[in-house]
mmCIF file of C-alpha atoms in Angstrom:
data_model
loop_
_atom_site.group_PDB
_atom_site.id
_atom_site.type_symbol
_atom_site.label_atom_id
_atom_site.label_comp_id
_atom_site.label_asym_id
_atom_site.label_seq_id
_atom_site.Cartn_x
_atom_site.Cartn_y
_atom_site.Cartn_z
ATOM 1 C CA GLN A 1 230.023 108.420 217.829
ATOM 2 C CA GLU A 2 230.378 111.736 219.628
ATOM 3 C CA GLU A 3 234.176 111.706 219.551
ATOM 4 C CA ILE A 4 234.389 110.891 215.830
ATOM 5 C CA THR A 5 231.831 113.635 215.212
ATOM 6 C CA ALA A 6 233.920 116.029 217.308
ATOM 7 C CA ASP A 7 237.085 115.155 215.370
ATOM 8 C CA LEU A 8 235.384 115.726 212.012
ATOM 9 C CA ALA A 9 233.925 118.976 213.333
ATOM 10 C CA ARG A 10 237.452 120.338 213.829
ATOM 11 C CA LEU A 11 237.798 120.616 210.051
ATOM 12 C CA ALA A 12 236.865 124.091 208.878
ATOM 13 C CA ASP A 13 236.351 122.751 205.348
ATOM 14 C CA MET A 14 233.343 120.691 206.442
ATOM 15 C CA LYS A 15 229.919 121.316 207.931
ATOM 16 C CA VAL A 16 229.311 118.696 210.624
ATOM 17 C CA ILE A 17 226.058 118.247 212.527
ATOM 18 C CA GLY A 18 226.425 117.893 216.297
ATOM 19 C CA ALA A 19 225.915 114.576 218.051
ATOM 20 C CA GLN A 20 222.973 115.906 220.063
ATOM 21 C CA SER A 21 220.951 116.077 216.830
ATOM 22 C CA THR A 22 221.917 112.623 215.571
ATOM 23 C CA HIS A 23 221.467 110.544 218.741
ATOM 24 C CA SER A 24 217.704 110.304 218.240
ATOM 25 C CA TYR A 25 218.015 108.407 214.950
ATOM 26 C CA LEU A 26 217.935 104.778 216.058
ATOM 27 C CA PRO A 27 219.413 102.006 213.886
ATOM 28 C CA ASP A 28 216.605 100.870 211.614
ATOM 29 C CA LYS A 29 216.837 99.472 208.092
ATOM 30 C CA SER A 30 213.555 101.170 207.195
ATOM 31 C CA ARG A 31 214.917 104.650 207.869
ATOM 32 C CA ASN A 32 214.340 107.214 205.143
ATOM 33 C CA LEU A 33 217.866 108.499 204.582
ATOM 34 C CA PRO A 34 216.944 111.324 202.174
ATOM 35 C CA ALA A 35 214.378 112.593 204.698
ATOM 36 C CA ILE A 36 216.963 112.493 207.498
ATOM 37 C CA ALA A 37 219.452 114.364 205.306
ATOM 38 C CA ARG A 38 216.823 117.049 204.608
ATOM 39 C CA GLU A 39 216.037 117.366 208.323
ATOM 40 C CA LEU A 40 219.723 117.827 209.134
ATOM 41 C CA GLY A 41 220.560 119.914 206.076
ATOM 42 C CA VAL A 42 223.387 117.643 204.860
ATOM 43 C CA ARG A 43 224.405 115.740 201.738
ATOM 44 C CA HIS A 44 226.264 112.845 203.393
ATOM 45 C CA LEU A 45 225.351 110.564 206.317
ATOM 46 C CA LEU A 46 227.875 108.501 208.268
ATOM 47 C CA GLU A 47 226.504 105.400 210.002
ATOM 48 C CA GLY A 48 228.308 102.866 212.115
ATOM 49 C CA SER A 49 228.067 99.908 214.453
ATOM 50 C CA VAL A 50 230.453 98.930 217.235
ATOM 51 C CA TRP A 51 231.400 95.492 218.509
ATOM 52 C CA ARG A 52 233.632 95.121 221.558
ATOM 53 C CA ALA A 53 234.867 91.957 223.271
ATOM 54 C CA ASN A 54 238.039 90.348 224.617
ATOM 55 C CA GLY A 55 239.991 93.582 224.543
ATOM 56 C CA ARG A 56 239.188 94.242 220.861
ATOM 57 C CA VAL A 57 236.894 96.790 219.265
ATOM 58 C CA ARG A 58 235.488 96.619 215.730
ATOM 59 C CA LEU A 59 233.780 99.529 214.035
ATOM 60 C CA SER A 60 231.862 99.081 210.776
ATOM 61 C CA LEU A 61 231.212 102.318 208.891
ATOM 62 C CA ARG A 62 228.918 103.262 206.035
ATOM 63 C CA LEU A 63 229.155 106.685 204.380
ATOM 64 C CA VAL A 64 226.186 107.502 202.163
ATOM 65 C CA ASN A 65 225.908 110.228 199.552
ATOM 66 C CA ILE A 66 222.197 111.064 199.422
ATOM 67 C CA ARG A 67 222.506 111.724 195.671
ATOM 68 C CA ASP A 68 223.949 108.244 195.083
ATOM 69 C CA LEU A 69 222.378 105.842 197.581
ATOM 70 C CA ASP A 70 223.370 102.743 195.608
ATOM 71 C CA HIS A 71 227.118 103.226 196.049
ATOM 72 C CA PRO A 72 227.935 103.808 199.740
ATOM 73 C CA TRP A 73 231.496 103.764 201.054
ATOM 74 C CA ILE A 74 231.814 100.836 203.480
ATOM 75 C CA GLU A 75 234.808 100.127 205.700
ATOM 76 C CA THR A 76 235.558 98.090 208.817
ATOM 77 C CA TYR A 77 238.204 98.912 211.408
ATOM 78 C CA GLU A 78 239.373 96.615 214.168
ATOM 79 C CA ARG A 79 241.943 97.375 216.854
ATOM 80 C CA SER A 80 242.884 96.599 220.396
ATOM 81 C CA VAL A 81 240.851 98.721 222.811
ATOM 82 C CA SER A 82 244.097 100.400 223.822
ATOM 83 C CA ASP A 83 244.413 101.714 220.231
ATOM 84 C CA VAL A 84 240.945 103.293 220.126
ATOM 85 C CA PHE A 85 242.319 106.852 219.779
ATOM 86 C CA ALA A 86 244.529 105.881 216.842
ATOM 87 C CA MET A 87 241.503 104.251 215.242
ATOM 88 C CA GLN A 88 239.394 107.399 215.727
ATOM 89 C CA SER A 89 242.131 109.457 214.069
ATOM 90 C CA GLU A 90 242.380 107.014 211.156
ATOM 91 C CA ILE A 91 238.611 107.081 210.642
ATOM 92 C CA THR A 92 238.504 110.877 210.709
ATOM 93 C CA ARG A 93 241.237 111.088 208.090
ATOM 94 C CA ALA A 94 239.557 108.448 205.911
ATOM 95 C CA VAL A 95 236.137 110.122 205.988
ATOM 96 C CA ALA A 96 237.663 113.546 205.311
ATOM 97 C CA ALA A 97 239.597 112.135 202.358
ATOM 98 C CA ARG A 98 236.462 110.483 201.009
ATOM 99 C CA LEU A 99 234.687 113.863 201.139
ATOM 100 C CA TYR A 100 237.701 115.696 199.662
ATOM 101 C CA ALA A 101 237.922 117.916 202.738
ATOM 102 C CA LYS A 102 241.076 119.959 203.226
ATOM 103 C CA PHE A 103 243.200 119.247 206.314
ATOM 104 C CA SER A 104 245.364 122.047 207.723
ATOM 105 C CA ASP A 105 248.484 121.123 209.695
ATOM 106 C CA PRO A 106 246.979 122.310 213.018
ATOM 107 C CA GLU A 107 243.838 120.276 212.297
ATOM 108 C CA LYS A 108 245.939 117.170 211.608
ATOM 109 C CA THR A 109 247.762 117.677 214.908
ATOM 110 C CA ALA A 110 244.490 118.123 216.830
ATOM 111 C CA VAL A 111 242.908 115.002 215.320
ATOM 112 C CA ASP A 112 246.008 112.884 215.986
ATOM 113 C CA GLN A 113 246.373 113.988 219.615
ATOM 114 C CA SER A 114 244.989 111.561 222.216
ATOM 115 C CA PRO A 115 242.923 113.307 224.907
ATOM 116 C CA THR A 116 244.234 110.916 227.577
ATOM 117 C CA LYS A 117 246.271 107.736 227.871
ATOM 118 C CA ASN A 118 243.935 106.331 230.513
ATOM 119 C CA LEU A 119 240.948 104.528 228.982
ATOM 120 C CA ALA A 120 239.107 104.329 232.300
ATOM 121 C CA ALA A 121 239.366 108.120 232.640
ATOM 122 C CA TYR A 122 238.171 108.511 229.052
ATOM 123 C CA ASP A 123 235.140 106.321 229.755
ATOM 124 C CA LEU A 124 234.241 108.455 232.780
ATOM 125 C CA TYR A 125 234.611 111.600 230.672
ATOM 126 C CA LEU A 126 232.263 110.244 227.986
ATOM 127 C CA ARG A 127 229.702 109.243 230.610
ATOM 128 C CA ALA A 128 229.860 112.737 232.093
ATOM 129 C CA ARG A 129 229.159 114.273 228.682
ATOM 130 C CA GLU A 130 226.039 112.174 228.213
ATOM 131 C CA GLY A 131 222.684 113.674 229.027
ATOM 132 C CA ARG A 132 220.493 116.621 228.239
ATOM 133 C CA THR A 133 221.299 120.177 227.257
ATOM 134 C CA LEU A 134 217.917 121.395 228.534
ATOM 135 C CA TRP A 135 216.631 120.841 232.065
ATOM 136 C CA GLU A 136 213.181 121.140 233.628
ATOM 137 C CA ASN A 137 214.224 123.402 236.505
ATOM 138 C CA GLU A 138 217.271 124.668 238.395
ATOM 139 C CA ALA A 139 217.238 121.787 240.869
ATOM 140 C CA ASP A 140 217.425 119.427 237.885
ATOM 141 C CA VAL A 141 220.450 121.339 236.565
ATOM 142 C CA ARG A 142 222.220 120.990 239.908
ATOM 143 C CA ARG A 143 221.499 117.248 240.173
ATOM 144 C CA ASP A 144 222.815 116.583 236.683
ATOM 145 C CA SER A 145 225.853 118.794 237.273
ATOM 146 C CA GLU A 146 226.670 116.981 240.517
ATOM 147 C CA ARG A 147 226.531 113.694 238.602
ATOM 148 C CA LYS A 148 228.960 115.073 236.035
ATOM 149 C CA ILE A 149 231.275 116.469 238.712
ATOM 150 C CA ALA A 150 231.526 113.090 240.456
ATOM 151 C CA LEU A 151 232.465 111.352 237.199
ATOM 152 C CA LEU A 152 234.909 114.047 236.107
ATOM 153 C CA ASN A 153 236.621 114.240 239.479
ATOM 154 C CA GLU A 154 237.230 110.517 239.217
ATOM 155 C CA ALA A 155 238.527 110.969 235.667
ATOM 156 C CA VAL A 156 241.106 113.622 236.597
ATOM 157 C CA THR A 157 242.146 111.565 239.620
ATOM 158 C CA LEU A 158 242.994 108.731 237.227
ATOM 159 C CA ASP A 159 244.692 111.145 234.808
ATOM 160 C CA PRO A 160 245.673 114.540 236.280
ATOM 161 C CA SER A 161 246.802 115.662 232.784
ATOM 162 C CA PHE A 162 243.335 115.221 231.208
ATOM 163 C CA ALA A 163 242.685 118.791 230.000
ATOM 164 C CA LEU A 164 239.317 118.108 228.347
ATOM 165 C CA ALA A 165 237.965 116.651 231.592
ATOM 166 C CA TYR A 166 238.995 119.809 233.484
ATOM 167 C CA CYS A 167 237.129 121.905 230.896
ATOM 168 C CA GLU A 168 233.931 119.909 231.399
ATOM 169 C CA LEU A 169 234.453 120.012 235.161
ATOM 170 C CA ALA A 170 234.675 123.814 235.064
ATOM 171 C CA LYS A 171 231.383 124.063 233.154
ATOM 172 C CA ALA A 172 229.621 121.702 235.562
ATOM 173 C CA HIS A 173 230.727 123.773 238.562
ATOM 174 C CA GLY A 174 229.789 126.935 236.654
ATOM 175 C CA ARG A 175 226.242 125.711 236.077
ATOM 176 C CA ILE A 176 225.726 125.096 239.784
ATOM 177 C CA SER A 177 227.178 128.527 240.556
ATOM 178 C CA PHE A 178 224.716 130.127 238.126
ATOM 179 C CA TYR A 179 221.578 128.110 238.934
ATOM 180 C CA LYS A 180 221.088 128.833 242.648
ATOM 181 C CA ALA A 181 217.322 129.233 242.930
ATOM 182 C CA GLY A 182 215.927 126.851 245.541
ATOM 183 C CA ALA A 183 219.362 125.624 246.639
ATOM 184 C CA THR A 184 219.739 124.511 250.265
ATOM 185 C CA ALA A 185 222.096 126.220 252.701
ATOM 186 C CA GLU A 186 224.377 123.186 252.456
ATOM 187 C CA GLU A 187 224.455 123.445 248.660
ATOM 188 C CA LEU A 188 225.169 127.171 248.829
ATOM 189 C CA SER A 189 228.096 126.587 251.202
ATOM 190 C CA VAL A 190 230.137 125.045 248.375
ATOM 191 C CA ASP A 191 232.113 127.659 246.392
ATOM 192 C CA HIS A 192 231.489 126.281 242.901
ATOM 193 C CA ARG A 193 232.817 129.449 241.257
ATOM 194 C CA SER A 194 236.246 128.905 242.829
ATOM 195 C CA LEU A 195 236.171 125.207 241.951
ATOM 196 C CA ALA A 196 235.398 126.084 238.330
ATOM 197 C CA GLU A 197 238.291 128.535 238.245
ATOM 198 C CA VAL A 198 240.674 125.946 239.690
ATOM 199 C CA ALA A 199 239.657 123.501 236.959
ATOM 200 C CA LEU A 200 240.176 126.158 234.276
ATOM 201 C CA GLN A 201 243.575 127.004 235.705
ATOM 202 C CA LYS A 202 244.655 123.360 235.540
ATOM 203 C CA ALA A 203 243.466 123.074 231.934
ATOM 204 C CA ARG A 204 245.378 126.256 230.994
ATOM 205 C CA ARG A 205 248.581 124.846 232.443
ATOM 206 C CA LEU A 206 248.164 121.672 230.391
ATOM 207 C CA GLN A 207 246.892 122.961 227.028
ATOM 208 C CA PRO A 208 246.572 126.763 226.909
ATOM 209 C CA ASP A 209 245.561 126.809 223.218
ATOM 210 C CA LEU A 210 242.884 124.114 223.455
ATOM 211 C CA GLY A 211 239.654 125.176 221.763
ATOM 212 C CA GLU A 212 237.539 123.484 224.419
ATOM 213 C CA LEU A 213 239.389 125.495 227.071
ATOM 214 C CA HIS A 214 238.484 128.777 225.359
ATOM 215 C CA LEU A 215 234.901 127.530 225.110
ATOM 216 C CA ALA A 216 234.832 126.666 228.824
ATOM 217 C CA GLN A 217 236.284 130.077 229.664
ATOM 218 C CA ALA A 218 233.676 131.812 227.483
ATOM 219 C CA PHE A 219 231.004 129.849 229.378
ATOM 220 C CA HIS A 220 232.537 130.942 232.702
ATOM 221 C CA PHE A 221 232.788 134.615 231.754
ATOM 222 C CA LEU A 222 229.211 134.641 230.434
ATOM 223 C CA TYR A 223 227.415 132.801 233.228
ATOM 224 C CA VAL A 224 229.618 133.080 236.309
ATOM 225 C CA THR A 225 231.642 136.308 236.277
ATOM 226 C CA LYS A 226 229.339 138.207 233.842
ATOM 227 C CA ASP A 227 232.388 139.600 231.993
ATOM 228 C CA LEU A 228 230.860 139.891 228.518
ATOM 229 C CA ASP A 229 233.889 141.525 226.883
ATOM 230 C CA GLN A 230 236.153 138.675 227.962
ATOM 231 C CA ALA A 231 233.508 136.112 226.999
ATOM 232 C CA ARG A 232 233.455 137.570 223.492
ATOM 233 C CA ILE A 233 237.253 137.323 223.232
ATOM 234 C CA GLU A 234 237.166 133.681 224.312
ATOM 235 C CA THR A 235 234.499 132.760 221.740
ATOM 236 C CA GLU A 236 236.638 134.282 218.992
ATOM 237 C CA LEU A 237 239.674 132.329 220.183
ATOM 238 C CA ALA A 238 237.639 129.102 220.401
ATOM 239 C CA ARG A 239 236.429 129.463 216.797
ATOM 240 C CA ARG A 240 239.996 129.060 215.533
ATOM 241 C CA THR A 241 239.914 125.352 216.383
ATOM 242 C CA LEU A 242 236.174 124.673 216.828
ATOM 243 C CA PRO A 243 234.618 125.821 213.531
ATOM 244 C CA ASN A 244 231.562 123.530 213.826
ATOM 245 C CA ASN A 245 230.644 123.790 217.501
ATOM 246 C CA ALA A 246 226.972 124.578 218.164
ATOM 247 C CA GLU A 247 227.510 125.226 221.881
ATOM 248 C CA LEU A 248 230.148 127.824 221.021
ATOM 249 C CA GLU A 249 227.852 129.594 218.557
ATOM 250 C CA PHE A 250 225.020 129.541 221.108
ATOM 251 C CA ILE A 251 227.239 131.188 223.740
ATOM 252 C CA ALA A 252 228.546 133.716 221.198
ATOM 253 C CA GLY A 253 224.953 134.538 220.295
ATOM 254 C CA LEU A 254 223.973 135.108 223.916
ATOM 255 C CA VAL A 255 227.006 137.339 224.474
ATOM 256 C CA ALA A 256 226.220 139.398 221.360
ATOM 257 C CA ARG A 257 222.564 139.718 222.378
ATOM 258 C CA ARG A 258 223.417 140.948 225.862
ATOM 259 C CA GLN A 259 225.820 143.499 224.362
ATOM 260 C CA GLY A 260 223.173 144.766 221.950
ATOM 261 C CA ARG A 261 224.902 143.449 218.814
ATOM 262 C CA TRP A 262 221.645 142.133 217.399
ATOM 263 C CA ASP A 263 222.688 141.222 213.849
ATOM 264 C CA GLU A 264 225.652 139.213 215.111
ATOM 265 C CA ALA A 265 223.473 137.547 217.749
ATOM 266 C CA ILE A 266 221.056 136.380 215.067
ATOM 267 C CA ARG A 267 223.896 135.074 212.868
ATOM 268 C CA CYS A 268 225.460 133.114 215.734
ATOM 269 C CA LEU A 269 222.187 131.617 216.943
ATOM 270 C CA GLU A 270 221.132 130.708 213.398
ATOM 271 C CA ARG A 271 224.480 128.949 212.923
ATOM 272 C CA ALA A 272 223.977 127.100 216.229
ATOM 273 C CA VAL A 273 220.617 125.841 214.943
ATOM 274 C CA THR A 274 222.190 124.856 211.602
ATOM 275 C CA LEU A 275 224.928 122.842 213.348
ATOM 276 C CA ASP A 276 222.594 121.157 215.845
ATOM 277 C CA PRO A 277 219.058 121.454 214.411
ATOM 278 C CA ARG A 278 217.378 118.869 216.639
ATOM 279 C CA THR A 279 218.821 119.831 220.008
ATOM 280 C CA LYS A 280 216.930 121.968 222.526
ATOM 281 C CA ARG A 281 218.754 124.800 224.258
#
């Protein structure tokens, strides 16, 4: 779900709600789809179910126009598990076509590009991305970040060319570097800032124009090095390929607020809420 959402969100011609806001809607035939659409501020809802067994994966999709509930678009895709990335790309293109969304050449390239050729590494990456965006205290942040780091380190060991995993790894190390209150001497002995910078360096060598890399670098400059001017530059670069990313808009809003650009801060934070209305940050 999250990866198909992320692929659709790369299209500047669409407004796509983030996965954090849609996870809480459990499959239930009694759901009030118009009410959900109003809560999310959208006209279309994409639902799906996944079946996986014997090396095959089947995905059944249902795209609903809230103004025409009686005529949903229904499609089923089935592939070998090894073809899951090709299937995600095909689904993204099909949904975009159904919604008459424009596809630029760079957007087509981004959607068609597989993040990794190693499915085990991809699974670890997805597991690392699961979880909350709001924690109870700084110790909770560190525990969750350590969990992510363990998974992501295993992912990049399986695939050393996995740029997206390095980006997430850099942010996990950056969180621990930022949230130090109550940390033990042993925890403080680990140089998480340097580890984050190593991960960013590896991602830059692999895919220097990756939107998620610019987002990770904006995160690093905001929270770790406190270089607000560079953080602002990175958010602007990230927007070129991540036009529907709530995390990016949240970071851009924080940067603008700390620099005293109040009107821009409000615009960015309002857009973050629009793109992910049910998440808590």
